[in-house]
């Protein structure tokens, strides 16, 4: 969840290219059983954050991560 917060902050406050690159790094190093689904869902919320509302996307990601990771 910390990685996701950093990802969203960098994407929204700096630029989307950096955020997407960071997402790929996080995905590659954390694609473990049960966690893959979480990171596959991140791209949806990333686009939501860029297009709509940063706080709403962050809240959704935190809720998703709590439901996905034991």
Short mmCIF file of C-alpha atoms in Angstrom, two decimals:
data_model
loop_
_atom_site.label_atom_id
_atom_site.label_comp_id
_atom_site.label_asym_id
_atom_site.label_seq_id
_atom_site.Cartn_x
_atom_site.Cartn_y
_atom_site.Cartn_z
CA UNK A 1 0.00 0.00 0.00
CA UNK A 2 2.93 2.33 0.66
CA UNK A 3 4.23 1.67 -2.85
CA UNK A 4 0.79 2.46 -4.28
CA UNK A 5 0.65 5.77 -2.38
CA UNK A 6 4.07 6.73 -3.77
CA UNK A 7 2.95 5.70 -7.25
CA UNK A 8 -0.21 7.82 -7.16
CA UNK A 9 1.57 10.81 -5.64
CA UNK A 10 4.31 10.75 -8.26
CA UNK A 11 1.84 10.25 -11.08
CA UNK A 12 -0.49 13.05 -10.09
CA UNK A 13 2.03 15.59 -8.76
CA UNK A 14 4.94 15.05 -11.15
CA UNK A 15 4.07 13.36 -14.43
CA UNK A 16 2.24 10.31 -15.67
CA UNK A 17 5.25 8.83 -17.52
CA UNK A 18 7.22 8.56 -14.27
CA UNK A 19 4.19 7.07 -12.52
CA UNK A 20 3.69 4.42 -15.20
CA UNK A 21 7.38 3.48 -15.07
CA UNK A 22 7.19 3.19 -11.28
CA UNK A 23 4.08 1.02 -11.62
CA UNK A 24 5.97 -1.38 -13.91
CA UNK A 25 8.84 -1.65 -11.40
CA UNK A 26 6.44 -2.34 -8.51
CA UNK A 27 4.50 -4.86 -10.59
CA UNK A 28 7.63 -6.74 -11.69
CA UNK A 29 9.06 -7.04 -8.18
CA UNK A 30 5.84 -7.79 -6.31
CA UNK A 31 3.98 -10.17 -8.62
CA UNK A 32 3.45 -12.89 -6.02
CA UNK A 33 0.51 -15.31 -5.75
CA UNK A 34 -2.51 -13.41 -4.44
CA UNK A 35 -0.85 -10.04 -4.98
CA UNK A 36 -0.91 -10.05 -8.80
CA UNK A 37 -4.63 -9.29 -8.87
CA UNK A 38 -4.08 -6.22 -6.70
CA UNK A 39 -1.48 -4.74 -9.04
CA UNK A 40 -3.48 -5.63 -12.15
CA UNK A 41 -6.27 -3.52 -10.67
CA UNK A 42 -3.98 -0.56 -9.94
CA UNK A 43 -3.97 0.66 -13.55
CA UNK A 44 -7.74 1.27 -13.39
CA UNK A 45 -7.39 3.44 -10.29
CA UNK A 46 -4.32 5.15 -11.73
CA UNK A 47 -6.36 6.34 -14.71
CA UNK A 48 -9.20 7.28 -12.34
CA UNK A 49 -6.78 9.40 -10.31
CA UNK A 50 -5.49 11.18 -13.41
CA UNK A 51 -8.93 11.80 -14.92
CA UNK A 52 -11.15 12.28 -11.92
CA UNK A 53 -10.25 12.50 -8.24
CA UNK A 54 -6.93 11.70 -6.54
CA UNK A 55 -8.41 11.20 -3.05
CA UNK A 56 -11.16 8.92 -4.33
CA UNK A 57 -8.62 6.75 -6.15
CA UNK A 58 -6.41 6.52 -3.07
CA UNK A 59 -9.34 5.46 -0.90
CA UNK A 60 -10.39 2.81 -3.44
CA UNK A 61 -6.84 1.44 -3.64
CA UNK A 62 -6.54 1.18 0.13
CA UNK A 63 -9.87 -0.64 0.34
CA UNK A 64 -8.83 -2.96 -2.51
CA UNK A 65 -5.49 -3.76 -0.87
CA UNK A 66 -7.15 -4.55 2.47
CA UNK A 67 -9.50 -6.98 0.72
CA UNK A 68 -6.79 -8.59 -1.43
CA UNK A 69 -3.87 -9.15 0.95
CA UNK A 70 -4.38 -11.37 4.01
#
